[in-house]
Tab-separated table of C-alpha atoms and ligand atoms in Angstrom:
chain	number	residue	atom	x	y	z
K	1	UNK	CA	0.000	0.000	0.000
K	2	UNK	CA	1.318	3.465	-0.866
K	3	UNK	CA	2.158	6.092	1.773
K	4	UNK	CA	-0.512	8.670	2.647
K	5	UNK	CA	-0.518	11.822	0.500
K	6	UNK	CA	1.085	14.796	2.271
K	7	UNK	CA	-1.415	17.657	2.376
K	8	UNK	CA	-0.584	21.307	3.048
K	9	UNK	CA	-3.574	23.285	4.311
K	10	UNK	CA	-3.278	27.015	3.720
K	11	UNK	CA	-5.800	28.532	6.101
K	12	UNK	CA	-5.962	25.497	8.417
K	13	UNK	CA	-7.689	27.435	11.228
K	14	UNK	CA	-10.594	28.567	9.039
K	15	UNK	CA	-13.911	27.005	8.139
K	16	UNK	CA	-12.592	25.154	5.056
K	17	UNK	CA	-9.340	24.314	6.831
K	18	UNK	CA	-11.221	22.641	9.699
K	19	UNK	CA	-13.485	20.711	7.329
K	20	UNK	CA	-10.402	19.533	5.434
K	21	UNK	CA	-8.812	18.309	8.662
K	22	UNK	CA	-12.048	16.483	9.478
K	23	UNK	CA	-11.932	14.580	6.165
K	24	UNK	CA	-8.206	13.856	6.543
K	25	UNK	CA	-8.780	12.474	10.065
K	26	UNK	CA	-11.221	9.923	8.619
K	27	UNK	CA	-8.549	8.511	6.295
K	28	UNK	CA	-5.142	8.333	7.994
K	29	UNK	CA	-4.163	5.622	5.494
K	30	UNK	CA	-4.716	8.014	2.570
K	31	UNK	CA	-3.953	11.551	3.768
K	32	UNK	CA	-1.613	13.206	6.227
K	33	UNK	CA	-1.755	16.825	7.433
K	34	UNK	CA	1.827	17.711	6.553
K	35	UNK	CA	1.831	21.524	6.678
K	36	UNK	CA	-0.641	23.883	8.371
K	37	UNK	CA	-0.851	27.655	8.047
K	38	UNK	CA	-2.809	30.538	9.563
K	39	UNK	CA	-2.600	34.302	9.802
K	40	UNK	CA	-2.540	35.321	13.475
K	41	UNK	CA	-4.407	32.654	15.461
K	42	UNK	CA	-1.494	31.199	17.432
K	43	UNK	CA	-3.604	29.327	19.990
K	44	UNK	CA	-5.591	27.493	17.325
K	45	UNK	CA	-2.538	26.577	15.266
K	46	UNK	CA	-0.644	25.516	18.394
K	47	UNK	CA	-3.449	23.142	19.348
K	48	UNK	CA	-3.535	21.680	15.840
K	49	UNK	CA	0.242	21.155	15.870
K	50	UNK	CA	0.106	19.426	19.268
K	51	UNK	CA	-2.728	17.159	18.123
K	52	UNK	CA	-1.539	16.366	14.592
K	53	UNK	CA	2.259	16.839	14.747
K	54	UNK	CA	2.629	18.147	11.186
K	55	UNK	CA	6.273	18.491	10.092
K	56	UNK	CA	5.648	22.110	9.005
K	57	UNK	CA	3.570	25.110	10.073
K	58	UNK	CA	3.556	28.795	9.153
K	59	UNK	CA	1.930	32.006	10.318
K	60	UNK	CA	1.677	35.029	8.049
K	61	UNK	CA	2.203	37.256	11.060
K	62	UNK	CA	5.924	37.098	11.948
K	63	UNK	CA	5.485	37.840	15.670
K	64	UNK	CA	2.783	35.207	15.947
K	65	UNK	CA	5.195	32.773	14.257
K	66	UNK	CA	7.860	33.515	16.920
K	67	UNK	CA	5.327	32.828	19.660
K	68	UNK	CA	4.240	29.569	18.031
K	69	UNK	CA	7.860	28.432	17.601
K	70	UNK	CA	8.609	29.070	21.284
K	71	UNK	CA	5.456	27.354	22.507
K	72	UNK	CA	6.002	24.284	20.325
K	73	UNK	CA	9.615	24.017	21.502
K	74	UNK	CA	8.468	24.199	25.131
K	75	UNK	CA	5.916	21.468	24.437
K	76	UNK	CA	8.549	19.333	22.628
K	77	UNK	CA	6.488	19.302	19.407
K	78	UNK	CA	8.928	18.893	16.479
K	79	UNK	CA	7.006	21.060	13.955
K	80	UNK	CA	9.230	23.488	12.029
K	81	UNK	CA	7.658	26.971	11.943
K	82	UNK	CA	7.921	29.447	9.059
K	83	UNK	CA	6.892	33.091	9.024
K	84	UNK	CA	5.439	35.704	6.714
K	85	UNK	CA	4.190	35.622	3.150
K	86	UNK	CA	7.427	33.947	1.996
K	87	UNK	CA	6.935	31.222	4.613
K	88	UNK	CA	3.468	30.450	3.256
K	89	UNK	CA	4.797	30.199	-0.293
K	90	UNK	CA	7.625	27.922	0.867
K	91	UNK	CA	5.155	25.500	2.434
K	92	UNK	CA	2.904	25.558	-0.633
K	93	UNK	CA	5.882	24.560	-2.778
K	94	UNK	CA	7.569	22.163	-0.349
K	95	UNK	CA	8.915	19.157	-2.286
K	96	UNK	CA	7.360	16.567	0.062
K	97	UNK	CA	3.916	18.190	-0.189
K	98	UNK	CA	1.688	16.300	-2.654
K	99	UNK	CA	-1.543	18.292	-2.371
K	100	UNK	CA	-2.296	21.860	-1.340
K	101	UNK	CA	-5.661	22.987	0.014
K	102	UNK	CA	-5.780	26.711	-0.820
K	103	UNK	CA	-8.189	27.978	1.840
K	104	UNK	CA	-6.852	31.389	2.827
K	105	UNK	CA	-9.557	34.013	2.563
K	106	UNK	CA	-9.078	36.896	0.135
K	107	UNK	CA	-6.203	38.353	-1.846
K	108	UNK	CA	-3.718	37.271	0.830
K	109	UNK	CA	-4.026	33.794	-0.660
K	110	UNK	CA	-2.786	34.787	-4.110
K	111	UNK	CA	0.973	34.340	-3.594
K	112	UNK	CA	0.925	30.883	-1.913
K	113	UNK	CA	-1.888	29.588	-4.130
K	114	UNK	CA	-0.069	30.716	-7.253
K	115	UNK	CA	3.102	29.273	-5.734
K	116	UNK	CA	1.435	25.864	-5.454
K	117	UNK	CA	0.213	26.151	-9.061
K	118	UNK	CA	3.714	26.981	-10.259
K	119	UNK	CA	5.173	24.059	-8.303
K	120	UNK	CA	2.848	21.641	-10.127
K	121	UNK	CA	0.980	20.472	-7.031
K	122	UNK	CA	-2.397	18.815	-6.828
K	123	UNK	CA	-4.180	22.068	-6.007
K	124	UNK	CA	-7.540	22.122	-4.241
K	125	UNK	CA	-8.860	25.623	-4.803
K	126	UNK	CA	-11.193	27.184	-2.246
K	127	UNK	CA	-9.536	30.621	-2.353
K	128	UNK	CA	-11.600	31.889	-5.297
K	129	UNK	CA	-10.292	35.429	-4.852
K	130	UNK	CA	-6.851	34.328	-6.112
K	131	UNK	CA	-8.329	33.037	-9.362
K	132	UNK	CA	-10.635	36.050	-9.758
K	133	UNK	CA	-7.722	38.464	-9.383
K	134	UNK	CA	-5.273	36.738	-11.667
K	135	UNK	CA	-7.264	34.326	-13.846
K	136	UNK	CA	-5.122	34.215	-17.006
K	137	UNK	CA	-1.811	34.237	-15.087
K	138	UNK	CA	-3.050	31.575	-12.704
K	139	UNK	CA	-4.364	29.262	-15.418
K	140	UNK	CA	-1.162	29.709	-17.461
K	141	UNK	CA	0.847	28.654	-14.389
K	142	UNK	CA	-1.343	25.558	-13.968
K	143	UNK	CA	-0.851	24.588	-17.614
K	144	UNK	CA	2.910	25.253	-17.596
K	145	UNK	CA	3.600	23.202	-14.464
K	146	UNK	CA	1.065	20.438	-15.075
K	147	UNK	CA	-0.593	21.147	-11.705
K	148	UNK	CA	-3.873	19.301	-11.144
K	149	UNK	CA	-6.465	21.968	-10.336
K	150	UNK	CA	-9.582	20.761	-8.503
K	151	UNK	CA	-12.349	23.173	-7.477
K	152	UNK	CA	-13.553	23.164	-3.866
K	153	UNK	CA	-16.265	25.794	-4.128
K	154	UNK	CA	-19.357	23.560	-3.981
K	155	UNK	CA	-20.773	25.014	-7.220
K	156	UNK	CA	-17.576	24.565	-9.227
K	157	UNK	CA	-16.954	21.179	-7.708
K	158	UNK	CA	-20.472	20.242	-8.833
K	159	UNK	CA	-19.850	21.554	-12.360
K	160	UNK	CA	-16.563	19.645	-12.461
K	161	UNK	CA	-18.477	16.479	-11.547
K	162	UNK	CA	-21.144	17.148	-14.217
K	163	UNK	CA	-18.615	17.670	-17.029
K	164	UNK	CA	-16.841	14.890	-18.950
K	165	UNK	CA	-13.080	14.528	-18.276
K	166	UNK	CA	-12.186	15.971	-21.676
K	167	UNK	CA	-13.791	19.289	-20.675
K	168	UNK	CA	-10.424	20.262	-19.176
K	169	UNK	CA	-9.453	21.457	-22.663
K	170	UNK	CA	-12.566	23.642	-23.033
K	171	UNK	CA	-16.323	23.287	-23.261
K	172	UNK	CA	-16.711	23.795	-27.007
K	173	UNK	CA	-16.085	20.149	-27.920
K	174	UNK	CA	-18.271	18.663	-25.202
K	175	UNK	CA	-21.638	19.948	-26.395
K	176	UNK	CA	-22.152	22.165	-23.362
K	177	UNK	CA	-24.918	24.724	-23.846
K	178	UNK	CA	-24.924	26.425	-20.435
K	179	UNK	CA	-23.450	26.266	-16.987
K	180	UNK	CA	-26.165	26.838	-14.379
K	181	UNK	CA	-24.536	28.202	-11.255
K	182	UNK	CA	-26.900	27.835	-8.306
K	183	UNK	CA	-26.925	30.181	-5.341
K	184	UNK	CA	-29.117	30.178	-2.253
K	185	UNK	CA	-29.718	33.922	-2.511
K	186	UNK	CA	-28.264	34.315	0.997
K	187	UNK	CA	-30.052	35.424	4.165
K	188	UNK	CA	-31.631	38.495	2.506
K	189	UNK	CA	-33.109	36.832	-0.584
K	190	UNK	CA	-36.626	37.977	0.204
K	191	UNK	CA	-35.836	41.387	1.718
K	192	UNK	CA	-36.499	44.620	-0.144
K	193	UNK	CA	-33.762	47.208	-0.687
K	194	UNK	CA	-35.270	49.371	2.063
K	195	UNK	CA	-35.158	46.455	4.510
K	196	UNK	CA	-31.468	45.898	3.794
K	197	UNK	CA	-30.508	49.349	5.079
K	198	UNK	CA	-29.956	48.510	8.734
K	199	UNK	CA	-28.831	44.870	8.716
K	200	UNK	CA	-26.057	43.967	11.160
K	201	UNK	CA	-22.906	41.868	10.568
K	202	UNK	CA	-24.357	39.016	12.635
K	203	UNK	CA	-27.549	39.001	10.565
K	204	UNK	CA	-25.513	39.017	7.347
K	205	UNK	CA	-23.341	36.143	8.583
K	206	UNK	CA	-26.321	33.965	9.562
K	207	UNK	CA	-26.467	32.019	6.317
K	208	UNK	CA	-29.611	29.872	6.040
K	209	UNK	CA	-27.806	26.721	4.820
K	210	UNK	CA	-24.016	26.967	5.082
K	211	UNK	CA	-21.682	27.530	8.031
K	212	UNK	CA	-18.774	29.582	6.667
K	213	UNK	CA	-16.167	32.233	7.518
K	214	UNK	CA	-17.479	35.785	7.986
K	215	UNK	CA	-16.119	37.299	4.773
K	216	UNK	CA	-17.724	34.740	2.453
K	217	UNK	CA	-20.914	34.907	4.526
K	218	UNK	CA	-21.217	38.640	3.817
K	219	UNK	CA	-20.354	37.932	0.165
K	220	UNK	CA	-23.273	35.496	0.083
K	221	UNK	CA	-25.605	38.111	1.532
K	222	UNK	CA	-24.683	40.673	-1.173
K	223	UNK	CA	-24.477	37.895	-3.812
K	224	UNK	CA	-20.933	39.120	-4.409
K	225	UNK	CA	-19.975	35.512	-3.712
K	226	UNK	CA	-21.980	34.427	-6.761
K	227	UNK	CA	-20.422	37.276	-8.745
K	228	UNK	CA	-16.923	36.059	-7.854
K	229	UNK	CA	-18.056	32.544	-8.761
K	230	UNK	CA	-19.144	33.646	-12.246
K	231	UNK	CA	-15.589	34.849	-12.826
K	232	UNK	CA	-14.174	31.722	-11.200
K	233	UNK	CA	-16.275	29.494	-13.503
K	234	UNK	CA	-15.121	31.459	-16.535
K	235	UNK	CA	-11.465	30.717	-15.793
K	236	UNK	CA	-11.800	27.198	-14.411
K	237	UNK	CA	-13.896	25.848	-17.272
K	238	UNK	CA	-12.919	28.264	-20.066
K	239	UNK	CA	-16.617	29.112	-20.239
K	240	UNK	CA	-17.679	32.190	-22.205
K	241	UNK	CA	-19.553	34.573	-19.828
K	242	UNK	CA	-22.702	34.274	-21.953
K	243	UNK	CA	-22.771	30.533	-21.183
K	244	UNK	CA	-22.738	31.055	-17.402
K	245	UNK	CA	-26.137	31.673	-15.790
K	246	UNK	CA	-27.083	32.101	-12.155
K	247	UNK	CA	-30.145	30.313	-10.762
K	248	UNK	CA	-31.379	31.009	-7.247
K	249	UNK	CA	-32.058	27.775	-5.368
K	250	UNK	CA	-32.850	28.515	-1.712
K	251	UNK	CA	-32.352	24.966	-0.370
K	252	UNK	CA	-28.673	24.645	-1.491
K	253	UNK	CA	-29.138	20.975	-2.341
K	254	UNK	CA	-28.497	21.208	-6.092
K	255	UNK	CA	-24.962	22.585	-6.098
K	256	UNK	CA	-24.931	23.489	-9.811
K	257	UNK	CA	-25.831	22.054	-13.206
K	258	UNK	CA	-24.529	21.674	-16.735
K	259	UNK	CA	-26.905	21.819	-19.702
K	260	UNK	CA	-25.925	20.061	-22.922
K	261	UNK	CA	-26.834	20.730	-26.558
K	262	UNK	CA	-29.355	17.862	-26.583
K	263	UNK	CA	-31.330	19.469	-23.740
K	264	UNK	CA	-29.996	17.188	-20.976
K	265	UNK	CA	-29.307	18.960	-17.700
K	266	UNK	CA	-26.949	17.170	-15.320
K	267	UNK	CA	-26.959	18.266	-11.686
K	268	UNK	CA	-24.932	17.346	-8.616
K	269	UNK	CA	-26.883	17.154	-5.351
K	270	UNK	CA	-25.905	16.759	-1.737
K	271	UNK	CA	-26.224	18.175	1.744
K	272	UNK	CA	-24.789	21.691	2.053
K	273	UNK	CA	-21.632	20.412	3.738
K	274	UNK	CA	-18.205	21.399	2.400
K	275	UNK	CA	-16.765	18.034	3.393
K	276	UNK	CA	-18.363	16.570	0.240
K	277	UNK	CA	-16.408	18.675	-2.297
K	278	UNK	CA	-13.300	18.515	-0.102
K	279	UNK	CA	-13.420	14.694	0.012
K	280	UNK	CA	-14.234	14.507	-3.708
K	281	UNK	CA	-11.172	16.582	-4.568
K	282	UNK	CA	-8.800	15.043	-2.011
K	283	UNK	CA	-9.556	11.497	-3.162
K	284	UNK	CA	-10.095	12.243	-6.864
K	285	UNK	CA	-10.622	10.115	-8.917
K	286	UNK	CA	-11.566	7.775	-6.044
K	287	UNK	CA	-14.508	8.345	-3.696
K	288	UNK	CA	-14.199	8.242	0.085
K	289	UNK	CA	-16.402	8.667	3.148
K	290	UNK	CA	-16.743	12.340	4.115
K	291	UNK	CA	-18.935	12.097	7.216
K	292	UNK	CA	-21.886	13.509	5.266
K	293	UNK	CA	-25.240	11.711	5.708
K	294	UNK	CA	-27.389	10.444	2.832
K	295	UNK	CA	-29.775	12.867	1.207
K	296	UNK	CA	-33.367	12.076	2.202
K	297	UNK	CA	-35.256	13.449	-0.797
K	298	UNK	CA	-38.607	12.257	0.521
K	299	UNK	CA	-38.114	14.334	3.646
K	300	UNK	CA	-36.819	17.325	1.679
K	301	UNK	CA	-40.017	17.304	-0.358
K	302	UNK	CA	-39.483	20.215	-2.731
K	303	UNK	CA	-36.545	21.852	-4.421
K	304	UNK	CA	-37.313	25.310	-5.768
K	305	UNK	CA	-35.624	27.602	-8.277
K	306	UNK	CA	-36.049	31.256	-9.216
K	307	UNK	CA	-34.358	33.851	-11.392
K	308	UNK	CA	-31.866	36.143	-9.650
K	309	UNK	CA	-32.833	39.761	-8.990
K	310	UNK	CA	-30.146	41.813	-10.736
K	311	UNK	CA	-31.628	45.076	-9.417
K	312	UNK	CA	-31.299	44.156	-5.735
K	313	UNK	CA	-28.045	42.226	-6.133
K	314	UNK	CA	-26.055	44.510	-8.445
K	315	UNK	CA	-22.821	42.596	-7.915
K	316	UNK	CA	-24.114	39.949	-10.337
K	317	UNK	CA	-24.245	42.361	-13.282
K	318	UNK	CA	-20.890	43.832	-12.269
K	319	UNK	CA	-19.286	40.396	-12.604
K	320	UNK	CA	-20.176	40.266	-16.307
K	321	UNK	CA	-18.972	43.875	-16.726
K	322	UNK	CA	-15.564	43.196	-15.216
K	323	UNK	CA	-15.168	40.023	-17.268
K	324	UNK	CA	-15.869	42.062	-20.380
K	325	UNK	CA	-13.404	44.759	-19.272
K	326	UNK	CA	-10.709	42.145	-18.543
K	327	UNK	CA	-7.146	42.983	-17.474
K	328	UNK	CA	-7.020	44.272	-13.909
K	329	UNK	CA	-10.798	44.896	-13.634
K	330	UNK	CA	-11.549	41.660	-11.715
K	331	UNK	CA	-8.725	42.438	-9.257
K	332	UNK	CA	-10.179	45.929	-8.674
K	333	UNK	CA	-13.634	44.385	-8.201
K	334	UNK	CA	-12.300	41.894	-5.661
K	335	UNK	CA	-10.130	44.329	-3.710
K	336	UNK	CA	-12.883	46.925	-3.369
K	337	UNK	CA	-15.203	44.224	-2.076
K	338	UNK	CA	-12.670	43.071	0.511
K	339	UNK	CA	-12.308	46.628	1.822
K	340	UNK	CA	-16.069	47.207	1.877
K	341	UNK	CA	-16.804	43.890	3.611
K	342	UNK	CA	-14.127	44.551	6.242
K	343	UNK	CA	-15.629	48.012	6.869
K	344	UNK	CA	-19.101	46.499	7.162
K	345	UNK	CA	-17.882	43.817	9.598
K	346	UNK	CA	-16.163	46.553	11.670
K	347	UNK	CA	-19.440	48.427	11.788
K	348	UNK	CA	-18.201	51.451	9.832
K	349	UNK	CA	-20.068	50.866	6.556
K	350	UNK	CA	-23.781	50.068	6.168
K	351	UNK	CA	-24.590	46.810	4.390
K	352	UNK	CA	-26.501	48.571	1.627
K	353	UNK	CA	-23.360	50.595	0.721
K	354	UNK	CA	-21.067	47.646	0.031
K	355	UNK	CA	-21.926	47.438	-3.661
K	356	UNK	CA	-21.756	51.270	-3.979
K	357	UNK	CA	-18.151	51.157	-2.775
K	358	UNK	CA	-17.314	48.462	-5.317
K	359	UNK	CA	-18.957	50.388	-8.157
K	360	UNK	CA	-17.147	53.587	-7.172
K	361	UNK	CA	-13.785	51.809	-7.158
K	362	UNK	CA	-14.472	50.328	-10.587
K	363	UNK	CA	-15.363	53.798	-11.878
K	364	UNK	CA	-12.392	55.492	-10.194
K	365	UNK	CA	-9.565	53.059	-10.902
K	366	UNK	CA	-9.091	52.483	-14.626
K	367	UNK	CA	-8.608	48.851	-15.607
K	368	UNK	CA	-5.332	48.147	-17.368
K	369	UNK	CA	-3.671	45.175	-19.025
K	370	UNK	CA	-2.445	42.560	-16.564
K	371	UNK	CA	0.795	41.180	-17.946
K	372	UNK	CA	2.131	39.896	-14.628
K	373	UNK	CA	1.398	39.557	-10.914
K	374	UNK	CA	2.890	42.984	-10.189
K	375	UNK	CA	0.230	44.598	-12.426
K	376	UNK	CA	-2.443	42.730	-10.461
K	377	UNK	CA	-1.018	43.743	-7.097
K	378	UNK	CA	-0.735	47.381	-8.171
K	379	UNK	CA	-4.405	47.380	-9.238
K	380	UNK	CA	-5.319	45.674	-5.958
K	381	UNK	CA	-3.442	48.401	-4.019
K	382	UNK	CA	-5.068	51.257	-5.935
K	383	UNK	CA	-8.528	49.740	-5.586
K	384	UNK	CA	-8.047	49.360	-1.829
K	385	UNK	CA	-7.041	53.019	-1.574
K	386	UNK	CA	-10.074	54.142	-3.584
K	387	UNK	CA	-12.451	51.859	-1.720
K	388	UNK	CA	-11.143	52.917	1.693
K	389	UNK	CA	-11.692	56.557	0.792
K	390	UNK	CA	-15.156	55.828	-0.592
K	391	UNK	CA	-16.182	53.641	2.330
K	392	UNK	CA	-15.407	56.467	4.770
K	393	UNK	CA	-16.960	59.208	2.640
K	394	UNK	CA	-20.152	57.363	1.814
K	395	UNK	CA	-20.746	56.364	5.397
K	396	UNK	CA	-20.202	59.943	6.537
K	397	UNK	CA	-22.825	61.072	4.036
K	398	UNK	CA	-25.387	58.517	5.087
K	399	UNK	CA	-24.817	58.863	8.854
P	401	LIG	P1	-12.174	31.715	7.287
P	401	LIG	O1	-12.245	33.154	7.579
P	401	LIG	O2	-12.968	30.766	8.112
P	401	LIG	O3	-10.635	31.240	7.372
P	401	LIG	C1	-9.641	31.938	6.699
P	401	LIG	C2	-8.279	31.286	6.905
P	401	LIG	O4	-7.317	32.101	6.214
P	401	LIG	C3	-7.829	31.236	8.369
P	401	LIG	O5	-7.009	30.109	8.560
P	401	LIG	C4	-7.013	32.518	8.520
P	401	LIG	O6	-6.043	32.488	9.558
P	401	LIG	C5	-6.334	32.569	7.158
P	401	LIG	N1	-5.961	33.932	6.781
P	401	LIG	C6	-6.748	35.030	6.847
P	401	LIG	N2	-6.066	36.122	6.439
P	401	LIG	C7	-4.822	35.705	6.118
P	401	LIG	C8	-3.638	36.356	5.683
P	401	LIG	N3	-3.595	37.687	5.501
P	401	LIG	N4	-2.538	35.615	5.451
P	401	LIG	C9	-2.556	34.270	5.660
P	401	LIG	N5	-3.634	33.582	6.095
P	401	LIG	C10	-4.762	34.294	6.324
P	401	LIG	O7	-12.503	31.532	5.739
P	401	LIG	P2	-13.266	30.338	4.994
P	401	LIG	O8	-12.668	29.021	5.401
P	401	LIG	O9	-14.726	30.527	5.107
P	401	LIG	O10	-12.905	30.640	3.470
P	401	LIG	C11	-11.628	30.377	2.938
P	401	LIG	C12	-11.693	30.478	1.427
P	401	LIG	O11	-12.549	29.443	0.943
P	401	LIG	C13	-12.301	31.793	0.915
P	401	LIG	O12	-11.656	32.168	-0.267
P	401	LIG	C14	-13.750	31.431	0.620
P	401	LIG	O13	-14.305	32.228	-0.398
P	401	LIG	C15	-13.593	29.993	0.157
P	401	LIG	N6	-14.785	29.181	0.340
P	401	LIG	C16	-15.275	28.971	1.597
P	401	LIG	C17	-16.409	28.209	1.806
P	401	LIG	C18	-16.902	27.905	3.178
P	401	LIG	O14	-17.839	27.114	3.311
P	401	LIG	N7	-16.344	28.476	4.226
P	401	LIG	C19	-17.143	27.642	0.656
P	401	LIG	C20	-16.517	27.895	-0.628
P	401	LIG	C21	-15.388	28.647	-0.766
P	401	LIG	P3	-6.413	33.010	11.062
P	401	LIG	O15	-7.327	31.961	11.626
P	401	LIG	O16	-5.100	33.090	11.761
P	401	LIG	O17	-7.092	34.335	10.897
């Protein structure tokens, strides 16, 4: 029997990181947590290192890394600790690492995720922001290194499962008519614009079906998450934007669908539990137990679908606009959203202003060609500046 695959988990202390560790723990013969990373949460990473004894760990925050190193030494845990952005990239590219779970939230994940792509790893992509920011550069790196890219986002994982293997070279030859990207519509699906004015961070993070980190929870509430996923689907599946459609499906049981030229629609269903796509990708092409119960369709009764409301959830239309603009536009879109969501979670920007801040950044920062990562990072920086200024100004006006 072969040795277990060594898995690096970027963002091990987060929602996806924890679910990944849960699946790994069910299959010690197949997978080993080899490298774990976090940003600042020393206590959580320390506990994981004590319990799992990974050979490597890293914290993006250098002082937190010093603390972790000292505490592990005192506890006689032989995990080697790395620090900073360079430390994360080193772990993502480590020769003994077979598979990388990219589960850092936001643009901070770009460098290590791209690093794993360049190193030709089996790359399990949850960090959609990295692909949104740098789609063409990212996909070129995957092709050049021969990395195996497997989507973790439940929708893209579903689409991957509904497509034939040869779709990896594009949809044109597979008779695909449309990709139907489902979205629950988030916690505010049925609220009017006026009712959205005073919602709190805790309300926005109370997703009806999924338990997730706070940033993606707010993204779900604005449907910015679906907007980022439109862009993600475009790059992952080489799908023309006109072939990607969003369908609101409040139960989150159908995770997405692919429609073919003959009228067949193939869907992937399952409980809204991220351990399913994580297990699917970790074990691919095998199938393994993920701890997810069987779907009881009789008990579920009805699955419903509706068209998305582009007027209330403007981020959806913006996704198609930034895809059409190309270059650095998606990076500007993503960065402005990150700033606006952080301001909302801090309580300094009203929920209803998040999309305004994104639109203002797109209008204020001209999109340019993106020849390399530096171009992307420069656009990201400028968008953050513009969005920070707008977030403050708009809130002042509305207060
Ligand atoms: P969480 O907020 O729960 O976790 C984020 C992880 O990233 C933590 O380990 C955190 O470390 C780490 N991190 C945060 N900032 C930095 C930084 N600057 N440098 C290095 N590491 C950092 O997020 P989720 O698990 O919810 O989401 C992770 C990614 O997966 C996102 O891109 C999201 O869109 C995607 N995704 C998530 C789903 C879900 O169900 N949660 C579903 C589909 C996609 P620390 O704990 O120290 O802060």
